[in-house]
Coordinates of C-alpha atoms in Angstrom, one line a residue:
M1 CA -143.0 58.6 -65.4
S2 CA -139.2 59.1 -65.1
D3 CA -137.6 60.1 -61.9
T4 CA -136.6 63.4 -63.5
A5 CA -140.2 64.1 -64.2
V6 CA -141.2 63.2 -60.7
R7 CA -138.6 65.6 -59.3
Q8 CA -139.8 68.4 -61.6
K9 CA -143.4 67.9 -60.5
L10 CA -142.7 67.5 -56.8
E11 CA -139.7 69.5 -55.9
P12 CA -139.0 71.6 -54.0
A13 CA -142.2 73.1 -52.4
T14 CA -144.6 70.2 -53.1
T15 CA -142.2 67.6 -51.7
R16 CA -141.7 69.6 -48.6
W17 CA -145.4 70.0 -47.9
L18 CA -146.0 66.3 -48.7
C19 CA -143.3 65.3 -46.2
L20 CA -144.8 67.6 -43.6
F21 CA -148.3 66.2 -44.4
L22 CA -147.0 62.6 -43.8
V23 CA -145.7 63.4 -40.3
V24 CA -148.8 65.5 -39.3
L25 CA -151.0 62.6 -40.4
A26 CA -148.9 60.2 -38.3
A27 CA -149.2 62.5 -35.3
I28 CA -153.0 62.4 -35.7
V29 CA -152.9 58.6 -35.7
Q30 CA -150.7 58.6 -32.6
L31 CA -153.1 60.9 -30.9
S32 CA -155.8 58.3 -31.5
R33 CA -153.6 55.8 -29.7
I34 CA -153.0 58.1 -26.7
V35 CA -156.6 58.8 -26.1
Q36 CA -157.3 55.0 -25.9
V37 CA -154.4 54.3 -23.5
E38 CA -155.4 51.8 -20.8
S39 CA -154.0 48.7 -19.0
S40 CA -154.9 45.2 -20.2
T41 CA -157.5 45.0 -17.4
G42 CA -158.9 48.5 -18.2
E43 CA -158.6 49.6 -14.6
V44 CA -155.8 52.3 -15.1
P45 CA -154.2 54.2 -18.0
F46 CA -150.8 52.5 -17.5
H47 CA -149.1 49.9 -19.7
S48 CA -146.5 48.3 -17.6
A49 CA -144.5 48.4 -14.3
N50 CA -142.0 50.6 -16.1
D51 CA -144.3 53.6 -16.6
R52 CA -146.3 52.9 -13.4
S53 CA -143.1 53.5 -11.5
R54 CA -142.8 57.0 -12.9
W55 CA -146.5 57.7 -12.4
C56 CA -146.1 56.7 -8.7
T57 CA -143.4 59.4 -8.3
I58 CA -145.5 62.0 -10.0
A59 CA -148.5 61.2 -7.8
A60 CA -146.5 61.2 -4.6
L61 CA -144.7 64.5 -5.4
A62 CA -148.0 66.2 -6.3
V63 CA -149.8 65.1 -3.1
T64 CA -147.1 64.9 -0.4
G65 CA -144.1 66.7 -2.0
S66 CA -142.1 63.5 -1.3
Y67 CA -140.5 60.9 -3.5
E68 CA -141.6 58.1 -1.2
I69 CA -144.3 56.1 -3.0
D70 CA -145.3 53.6 -0.2
E71 CA -148.9 54.9 -0.1
V72 CA -149.3 55.1 -3.8
L73 CA -148.3 51.5 -4.3
E74 CA -151.1 50.4 -2.0
I75 CA -153.9 52.1 -4.1
R76 CA -156.4 49.4 -5.0
D77 CA -159.2 49.2 -7.5
P78 CA -162.5 49.4 -5.7
K79 CA -164.0 46.4 -7.5
S80 CA -161.1 44.0 -8.1
R81 CA -159.1 45.0 -5.1
R82 CA -156.0 44.7 -7.1
R83 CA -153.1 47.1 -6.5
T84 CA -153.3 48.8 -9.8
W85 CA -150.4 51.2 -9.2
Y86 CA -148.0 48.6 -8.0
S87 CA -144.7 48.3 -9.9
I88 CA -141.7 46.0 -9.8
D89 CA -139.4 48.8 -10.7
L90 CA -138.8 49.8 -7.1
V91 CA -136.0 50.3 -4.7
R92 CA -136.1 50.4 -0.9
H93 CA -133.9 52.2 1.5
R94 CA -133.9 54.2 4.7
G95 CA -135.4 57.7 4.3
A96 CA -134.7 60.9 6.1
D97 CA -137.1 59.9 8.9
G98 CA -135.0 56.8 9.7
K99 CA -137.6 54.4 8.3
Q100 CA -137.6 52.2 5.2
H101 CA -139.5 53.5 2.2
Y102 CA -140.1 52.5 -1.4
Y103 CA -139.0 54.7 -4.2
S104 CA -139.1 54.4 -8.0
S105 CA -135.9 52.9 -9.4
K106 CA -136.0 55.5 -12.2
P107 CA -133.9 58.7 -12.1
P108 CA -136.2 61.3 -10.5
L109 CA -135.4 64.2 -12.9
L110 CA -137.9 63.3 -15.6
P111 CA -140.8 62.6 -13.2
T112 CA -140.0 65.8 -11.3
L113 CA -140.4 67.8 -14.6
Y114 CA -143.6 65.9 -15.5
T115 CA -145.0 66.7 -12.0
G116 CA -144.9 70.3 -13.0
V117 CA -146.9 69.6 -16.1
Y118 CA -149.4 67.6 -14.1
L119 CA -149.8 70.4 -11.6
G120 CA -150.6 72.7 -14.5
I121 CA -153.2 70.3 -15.8
R122 CA -154.7 70.0 -12.3
A123 CA -154.8 73.8 -11.9
L124 CA -156.5 74.3 -15.3
T125 CA -159.0 71.5 -15.2
G126 CA -159.4 70.5 -11.6
S127 CA -158.8 66.9 -12.6
T128 CA -156.4 64.8 -10.5
L129 CA -154.6 61.5 -11.0
M130 CA -156.8 60.0 -8.3
N131 CA -160.3 61.2 -9.4
D132 CA -159.8 61.2 -13.2
P133 CA -156.6 59.2 -14.0
F134 CA -157.6 58.5 -17.7
F135 CA -158.1 62.1 -18.6
V136 CA -155.0 63.3 -16.7
V137 CA -152.6 60.6 -18.0
R138 CA -153.8 61.0 -21.6
T139 CA -153.5 64.7 -21.5
L140 CA -150.1 64.7 -20.0
L141 CA -148.9 62.1 -22.6
V142 CA -150.0 64.5 -25.4
V143 CA -148.1 67.4 -23.8
V144 CA -144.8 65.6 -22.8
N145 CA -144.7 63.0 -25.6
L146 CA -146.7 63.8 -28.7
L147 CA -146.1 67.5 -29.0
P148 CA -142.3 67.2 -28.5
L149 CA -142.3 64.2 -31.0
L150 CA -144.1 66.3 -33.6
A151 CA -141.5 69.1 -33.2
F152 CA -138.8 66.4 -33.5
W153 CA -140.4 65.1 -36.7
W154 CA -140.6 68.7 -38.1
L155 CA -136.9 69.1 -37.4
L156 CA -136.1 65.9 -39.2
V157 CA -138.1 67.0 -42.2
Q158 CA -136.0 70.1 -42.3
C159 CA -132.9 67.9 -42.3
I160 CA -134.4 65.9 -45.1
Q161 CA -135.0 69.0 -47.2
R162 CA -131.3 70.1 -46.7
E163 CA -130.0 66.9 -48.3
P164 CA -129.7 66.5 -52.1
L165 CA -132.4 63.8 -52.2
S166 CA -134.8 62.8 -54.9
A167 CA -138.5 63.2 -54.3
W168 CA -138.7 59.4 -53.8
A169 CA -135.9 59.5 -51.2
A170 CA -137.5 62.4 -49.4
I171 CA -140.8 60.7 -49.2
V172 CA -139.3 57.3 -48.1
S173 CA -137.3 59.0 -45.4
S174 CA -140.3 61.0 -44.2
L175 CA -142.4 57.8 -44.0
F176 CA -139.6 56.1 -42.0
V177 CA -139.3 59.1 -39.6
A178 CA -143.1 59.0 -38.9
W179 CA -143.8 55.3 -39.0
G180 CA -140.7 53.2 -39.0
T181 CA -138.9 54.0 -35.7
Y182 CA -139.8 52.9 -32.2
L183 CA -140.1 56.5 -31.0
S184 CA -143.7 56.5 -32.4
T185 CA -144.3 53.2 -30.7
F186 CA -143.4 54.5 -27.3
V187 CA -145.4 57.8 -27.5
S188 CA -148.3 56.2 -25.6
T189 CA -146.3 55.5 -22.4
L190 CA -144.0 57.5 -20.1
N191 CA -140.5 56.5 -20.8
N192 CA -137.0 58.0 -20.9
H193 CA -136.1 56.8 -24.4
L194 CA -138.4 59.3 -26.3
P195 CA -137.1 62.5 -24.5
A196 CA -133.5 61.3 -24.8
A197 CA -133.9 60.7 -28.5
I198 CA -135.5 64.1 -29.0
A199 CA -132.8 65.8 -27.0
V200 CA -130.1 64.0 -29.1
G201 CA -132.0 65.0 -32.3
L202 CA -132.0 68.7 -31.2
S203 CA -128.2 68.5 -30.4
L204 CA -127.7 67.0 -33.9
W205 CA -129.5 70.0 -35.4
C206 CA -127.2 72.3 -33.5
V207 CA -124.1 70.5 -34.7
Q208 CA -125.3 70.7 -38.3
Q209 CA -125.9 74.5 -37.9
I210 CA -122.4 75.0 -36.5
A211 CA -120.3 72.5 -38.5
L212 CA -122.2 72.1 -41.8
Q213 CA -124.0 75.4 -42.1
R214 CA -121.1 77.3 -40.6
D215 CA -123.5 79.2 -38.3
R216 CA -121.3 80.0 -35.3
R217 CA -123.8 82.0 -33.2
W218 CA -123.6 81.4 -29.5
R219 CA -127.1 80.1 -29.2
W220 CA -126.3 76.9 -31.1
F221 CA -123.4 76.1 -28.7
L222 CA -125.5 76.8 -25.7
L223 CA -128.5 74.7 -27.0
A224 CA -126.1 71.9 -28.0
G225 CA -124.8 71.8 -24.4
L226 CA -128.3 71.8 -22.9
S227 CA -129.7 69.1 -25.2
T228 CA -126.7 66.7 -25.1
S229 CA -126.7 66.9 -21.3
F230 CA -130.4 66.3 -21.2
G231 CA -130.0 63.3 -23.5
A232 CA -127.3 61.9 -21.2
A233 CA -129.5 62.5 -18.1
N234 CA -132.1 60.2 -19.6
E235 CA -129.7 57.6 -21.2
L236 CA -126.4 57.1 -19.4
P237 CA -124.6 55.8 -22.5
A238 CA -125.5 59.1 -24.3
L239 CA -122.5 60.5 -22.4
S240 CA -120.6 59.2 -25.4
W241 CA -122.5 61.5 -27.7
L242 CA -122.0 64.4 -25.2
A243 CA -118.2 63.8 -25.4
A244 CA -118.3 63.3 -29.2
V245 CA -120.1 66.6 -29.7
G246 CA -117.7 68.3 -27.4
A247 CA -114.7 67.0 -29.3
L248 CA -116.3 67.9 -32.7
L249 CA -117.1 71.4 -31.6
L250 CA -113.6 71.9 -30.2
V251 CA -112.3 71.2 -33.7
V252 CA -114.7 73.6 -35.3
D253 CA -114.6 76.4 -32.8
A254 CA -112.6 75.8 -29.6
R255 CA -113.4 79.2 -28.0
R256 CA -117.2 79.0 -28.3
T257 CA -117.1 75.4 -27.3
L258 CA -115.3 76.1 -24.0
L259 CA -117.3 79.3 -23.2
G260 CA -120.7 78.2 -24.6
Y261 CA -121.1 74.4 -24.9
V262 CA -119.2 73.3 -21.7
P263 CA -121.0 75.7 -19.3
A264 CA -124.4 74.8 -20.8
L265 CA -123.8 71.2 -19.6
L266 CA -124.0 72.3 -16.0
P267 CA -127.8 73.2 -15.5
V268 CA -129.0 69.7 -16.5
A269 CA -126.2 68.0 -14.5
L270 CA -127.1 70.0 -11.4
A271 CA -130.8 69.2 -11.9
F272 CA -130.0 65.5 -12.4
F273 CA -127.9 65.2 -9.2
G274 CA -130.0 67.7 -7.3
T275 CA -133.3 65.8 -7.8
N276 CA -131.5 62.5 -7.0
Y277 CA -130.3 64.0 -3.7
L278 CA -133.8 65.2 -2.9
A279 CA -135.2 61.8 -3.6
H280 CA -132.6 59.5 -2.1
G281 CA -130.4 61.7 0.2
E282 CA -127.3 61.2 -2.0
F283 CA -126.0 61.9 -5.5
N284 CA -125.6 58.4 -6.8
P285 CA -128.7 57.2 -8.7
A286 CA -130.7 54.3 -7.6
Y287 CA -129.3 51.9 -10.2
A288 CA -125.9 52.3 -8.7
H289 CA -127.1 50.5 -5.6
R290 CA -127.1 46.8 -6.5
S291 CA -124.4 45.4 -4.2
V292 CA -122.9 45.9 -0.7
G293 CA -122.1 49.5 0.4
E294 CA -119.1 51.0 2.1
K295 CA -117.1 48.7 4.4
L296 CA -117.8 49.6 8.0
F297 CA -115.6 47.1 10.0
S298 CA -114.5 43.5 10.3
F299 CA -114.5 40.9 13.0
E300 CA -113.0 37.4 13.5
T301 CA -115.1 34.2 13.9
E302 CA -114.4 30.5 13.9
S303 CA -112.7 29.6 10.6
G304 CA -115.1 28.2 8.1
L305 CA -118.2 28.8 10.1
P306 CA -121.1 29.5 7.7
L307 CA -122.6 33.0 8.1
E308 CA -126.1 31.6 8.7
Q309 CA -124.6 29.8 11.8
L310 CA -123.1 32.9 13.3
P311 CA -124.4 33.5 16.9
L312 CA -126.8 36.4 16.7
D313 CA -125.5 37.7 20.1
L314 CA -122.0 37.8 18.7
V315 CA -123.1 39.9 15.7
I316 CA -125.2 42.3 17.9
E317 CA -122.2 42.7 20.3
Q318 CA -119.9 43.5 17.4
M319 CA -122.4 46.1 16.0
R320 CA -122.6 47.8 19.4
Q321 CA -118.8 47.8 19.8
H322 CA -118.6 49.7 16.5
G323 CA -121.3 52.3 17.4
I324 CA -124.2 50.6 15.6
E325 CA -127.2 50.3 17.9
A326 CA -129.1 47.0 17.6
S327 CA -132.2 45.7 19.3
S328 CA -133.2 42.2 20.4
Q329 CA -135.5 42.0 17.4
A330 CA -132.6 41.9 15.0
V331 CA -132.3 38.9 12.7
L332 CA -129.7 37.5 10.3
R333 CA -131.1 36.3 6.9
P334 CA -129.7 35.6 3.4
A335 CA -129.6 38.4 0.9
R336 CA -130.3 38.1 -2.8
R337 CA -126.5 38.2 -3.6
A338 CA -124.7 34.9 -3.1
G339 CA -122.5 34.9 0.0
V340 CA -124.1 38.0 1.5
Y341 CA -126.3 38.1 4.6
E342 CA -128.5 40.8 5.8
F343 CA -128.5 41.9 9.4
W344 CA -132.0 43.4 9.8
D345 CA -133.2 45.3 12.9
A346 CA -136.9 45.7 12.5
E347 CA -137.2 47.9 15.6
R348 CA -134.8 50.5 14.2
E349 CA -135.5 49.7 10.6
H350 CA -131.8 49.5 10.0
R351 CA -129.8 46.9 8.0
V352 CA -126.2 46.1 7.2
A353 CA -124.6 43.5 5.0
L354 CA -122.2 40.7 6.1
R355 CA -119.9 38.9 3.8
R356 CA -116.8 36.7 4.5
D357 CA -113.4 37.3 2.9
K358 CA -113.0 35.6 -0.4
E359 CA -110.8 32.9 1.1
P360 CA -113.2 30.0 1.8
A361 CA -111.5 28.9 5.0
G362 CA -111.1 32.4 6.4
G363 CA -112.7 33.5 9.7
R364 CA -112.9 37.2 9.0
V365 CA -116.4 38.6 8.5
N366 CA -116.7 42.0 6.8
V367 CA -119.6 44.3 7.7
Y368 CA -120.8 46.8 5.1
A369 CA -123.4 49.5 4.9
W370 CA -126.5 48.2 3.2
G371 CA -126.1 49.1 -0.5
D372 CA -128.4 46.8 -2.4
W373 CA -131.6 48.8 -2.8
Y374 CA -133.1 46.2 -5.0
D375 CA -133.1 43.6 -2.2
Y376 CA -136.3 43.9 -0.1
P377 CA -139.1 41.5 1.0
G378 CA -141.0 40.5 -2.1
S379 CA -138.5 42.0 -4.6
Y380 CA -138.9 40.8 -8.1
W381 CA -135.2 41.2 -8.8
T382 CA -134.1 37.9 -7.2
S383 CA -132.9 34.9 -9.1
D384 CA -135.9 32.8 -8.1
R385 CA -138.5 35.5 -9.0
K386 CA -137.3 37.0 -12.3
Q387 CA -139.0 35.6 -15.3
G388 CA -138.4 35.4 -19.1
V389 CA -135.8 37.7 -20.5
D390 CA -135.3 39.3 -17.1
K391 CA -133.3 36.3 -16.0
G392 CA -130.5 37.4 -18.4
E393 CA -129.0 35.5 -21.4
P394 CA -126.1 33.3 -20.1
N395 CA -124.5 32.9 -23.6
V396 CA -122.8 36.2 -24.5
L397 CA -122.5 35.3 -28.2
R398 CA -126.2 34.5 -28.4
Y399 CA -127.0 37.7 -26.7
I400 CA -125.0 39.7 -29.2
F401 CA -126.6 37.8 -32.1
H402 CA -130.2 38.4 -30.9
S403 CA -129.5 42.1 -30.0
L404 CA -128.2 42.8 -33.5
I405 CA -129.9 40.5 -36.0
G406 CA -132.1 38.1 -33.9
H407 CA -135.4 38.4 -32.0
H408 CA -134.5 41.8 -30.5
G409 CA -132.2 42.7 -33.4
I410 CA -131.5 46.3 -34.2
F411 CA -131.1 45.4 -37.8
S412 CA -133.7 42.6 -38.0
L413 CA -136.6 44.6 -36.5
T414 CA -135.6 47.8 -38.2
P415 CA -133.6 46.8 -41.4
F416 CA -133.9 50.4 -42.6
W417 CA -130.8 51.0 -40.5
L418 CA -128.8 49.1 -43.1
L419 CA -129.0 52.4 -45.0
S420 CA -127.2 54.1 -42.1
L421 CA -124.2 51.7 -42.7
L422 CA -124.4 52.6 -46.4
G423 CA -124.5 56.3 -45.4
G424 CA -121.2 55.9 -43.5
V425 CA -119.6 54.4 -46.6
V426 CA -121.0 57.1 -48.8
V427 CA -119.6 59.9 -46.7
W428 CA -116.2 58.2 -46.6
R429 CA -116.1 57.8 -50.4
Q430 CA -117.3 61.3 -51.1
R431 CA -114.7 62.9 -48.9
T432 CA -112.4 65.5 -50.5
T433 CA -109.8 65.3 -47.8
L434 CA -109.0 63.5 -44.5
N435 CA -108.5 66.9 -42.8
V436 CA -111.4 67.1 -40.4
L437 CA -110.7 70.8 -40.0
V438 CA -112.2 71.1 -43.5
E439 CA -114.3 68.0 -44.0
H440 CA -116.9 68.5 -41.2
R441 CA -119.3 66.1 -42.8
L442 CA -116.7 63.3 -42.3
L443 CA -116.1 64.6 -38.8
L444 CA -119.8 64.3 -37.9
T445 CA -120.0 60.8 -39.4
A446 CA -117.0 59.8 -37.3
A447 CA -118.6 61.2 -34.2
I448 CA -121.8 59.3 -34.8
A449 CA -119.9 56.1 -35.6
A450 CA -117.8 56.4 -32.4
T451 CA -120.9 57.1 -30.3
S452 CA -122.7 54.1 -31.8
L453 CA -119.8 51.7 -31.2
V454 CA -119.3 52.9 -27.6
A455 CA -123.0 52.7 -26.7
I456 CA -123.8 49.4 -28.4
G457 CA -120.5 47.9 -27.0
F458 CA -121.6 49.1 -23.6
Y459 CA -125.0 47.3 -23.9
L460 CA -123.5 44.1 -25.3
G461 CA -120.8 43.9 -22.7
R462 CA -123.1 43.9 -19.7
P463 CA -123.0 41.2 -17.0
L464 CA -125.6 38.4 -16.9
E465 CA -128.3 40.2 -14.9
D466 CA -128.2 43.1 -17.4
R467 CA -128.2 40.9 -20.5
N468 CA -132.0 41.0 -20.8
Y469 CA -132.6 43.0 -24.0
G470 CA -134.1 45.9 -21.9
G471 CA -136.7 43.6 -20.4
V472 CA -140.1 43.0 -21.9
S473 CA -140.1 45.5 -24.7
S474 CA -141.1 45.5 -28.4
G475 CA -137.5 46.4 -29.4
F476 CA -134.0 46.8 -28.2
R477 CA -135.1 50.0 -26.4
W478 CA -131.7 50.9 -25.0
A479 CA -130.6 52.0 -28.5
F480 CA -133.7 54.1 -29.3
W481 CA -131.9 57.3 -28.4
L482 CA -129.5 56.8 -31.3
T483 CA -132.4 57.1 -33.8
P484 CA -131.8 60.7 -35.0
L485 CA -128.1 60.0 -35.5
W486 CA -128.8 56.9 -37.6
I487 CA -131.5 58.8 -39.5
W488 CA -128.9 61.4 -40.6
L489 CA -126.6 58.6 -41.8
A490 CA -129.5 56.9 -43.6
L491 CA -130.1 60.2 -45.5
Q492 CA -126.5 60.1 -46.8
G493 CA -127.1 56.5 -47.9
L494 CA -130.3 57.3 -49.7
Q495 CA -128.5 59.8 -51.9
V496 CA -126.9 57.0 -53.9
V497 CA -129.9 54.7 -54.2
Q498 CA -130.9 55.2 -57.8
A499 CA -131.4 51.8 -59.5
R500 CA -135.0 50.6 -59.6
W501 CA -134.2 47.3 -57.9
A502 CA -132.4 49.1 -55.1
R503 CA -135.4 51.3 -54.5
R504 CA -137.7 48.4 -54.3
L505 CA -135.3 46.8 -51.8
V506 CA -135.4 50.0 -49.7
E507 CA -139.1 50.0 -49.8
V508 CA -139.1 46.4 -48.5
L509 CA -136.8 47.5 -45.7
L510 CA -139.1 50.4 -44.9
G511 CA -142.1 48.0 -44.8
I512 CA -140.5 45.6 -42.4
S513 CA -139.4 48.5 -40.1
V514 CA -142.9 50.0 -40.1
F515 CA -144.5 46.6 -39.3
S516 CA -142.1 46.2 -36.4
A517 CA -142.9 49.6 -35.0
C518 CA -146.7 49.3 -35.4
F519 CA -147.0 45.6 -34.3
P520 CA -147.2 46.5 -30.5
W521 CA -150.0 49.0 -31.2
D522 CA -151.9 48.5 -28.0
N523 CA -148.8 48.2 -25.7
P524 CA -145.2 48.9 -26.5
W525 CA -144.1 46.9 -23.4
T526 CA -144.6 43.6 -25.2
S527 CA -142.1 41.2 -26.8
P528 CA -141.0 41.9 -30.4
W529 CA -143.0 40.2 -33.1
L530 CA -139.9 38.2 -34.1
M531 CA -139.6 36.8 -30.6
Q532 CA -143.3 36.0 -30.4
Y533 CA -143.3 34.3 -33.8
G534 CA -140.2 32.3 -32.9
Q535 CA -141.9 31.1 -29.8
Y536 CA -145.0 30.2 -31.7
L537 CA -143.0 28.1 -34.1
G538 CA -141.1 26.5 -31.3
W539 CA -137.7 27.9 -32.4
L540 CA -137.4 29.9 -29.2
A541 CA -138.2 28.9 -25.6
A542 CA -141.4 30.6 -24.3
G543 CA -140.7 33.2 -21.6

């Protein structure tokens, strides 16, 4: 049957319903995954330290109204006596009561919102995270992950129907939306990537309404502001999309952008920083605390004297002279950062950091407020405890290679994204003018390209400790929030795929992408199949 005949038989209504059927079917399959969520030991319905960290916050907020998770971390299975809620994704600092407490290292906005959902489930069913964790966790995952994902898929199907695609292209793109991205992979675990991607997808829809459909109603500007800011609240590099959308909308309608889009950014920003202040007593998020804090004072010692040999009495005297009370229980011990020592007073549960001037022979010792929240007894985030990819990739070029086309590769694991590159070329070649005041499709493509380059460049340019591919994860998870933007570009590329050989090639790309997304069926927090296979063959060092 010719493609023309297929189009006549399937378009428009049948194709639309077939696309919707594909995503609904995928949602049912994902539901079957969620209702089977459990740890590898079967003791709790959590997959990894990453999602346990967020669940700890939810449990603590619901029970004590506090973000301190010390007690939750100590929950043990009655049979194995294992700490089944314990997580390595922790920070530790002094709380409002003057004592040291553990907190999740994740931004508190999302767990705070999810706590509200949990309280609703608890009120309706009487089930709690402590007496029926499997029911509560699975129900909450359906509410906060699966239902929003289904709405997101529906929105993308509407985008597909708007484009001048053949029936084949519409079905292929719908299959990719439902099965080929890592968003479906991560529906079975609490994470920030899924809500960020959904928020970015909603903002993309708003931009299309405004710029491409020429619908300038205020609601689209307001919704664009809310959704871009929520995306950025969950993925810091998504600030690039927030800025790109702002610039695009300024070109399209400056007045409504300034009076609608910009003010709509504020509620999420206030919620983000407000919940962070409630959790940590300051506006800076936990991940900003990985080194020494504010400099407090300096004092002179014998030139070249190692910090570990400083007389403790001298340090205590200097502390007291500068208004810092110190007890006789204070000790001086090495911190996780090279050249930094921790002055720890167990009686007062207070600590400061000591570091010499950069000159090796200098006698000046600088004293700082303690700013490394990831440094605490038993912390995983030390050079001698980190394992596998968490150690970081020393070779920058190797890191770039594996992040793009290697074992964690954006294009090797999801080669369907090659169509996004083609889509950018298609939009450029189909332009009627370079005047972005008229050619809004080109303007949107430029916004997506700029956002992608800034975000990926940010990830690839990280220091050693952050060059870890996002930790143990089935894909390069930091880029998942870009999914809806790249899907829109891929739709532009599919418009020109007409030859039979080209379509077969696209189907191969789709198949590989679906395999990558479905491979970690039981647990998305596992290494990608390419990495596992490379280790099996001996091409890659085992983690």
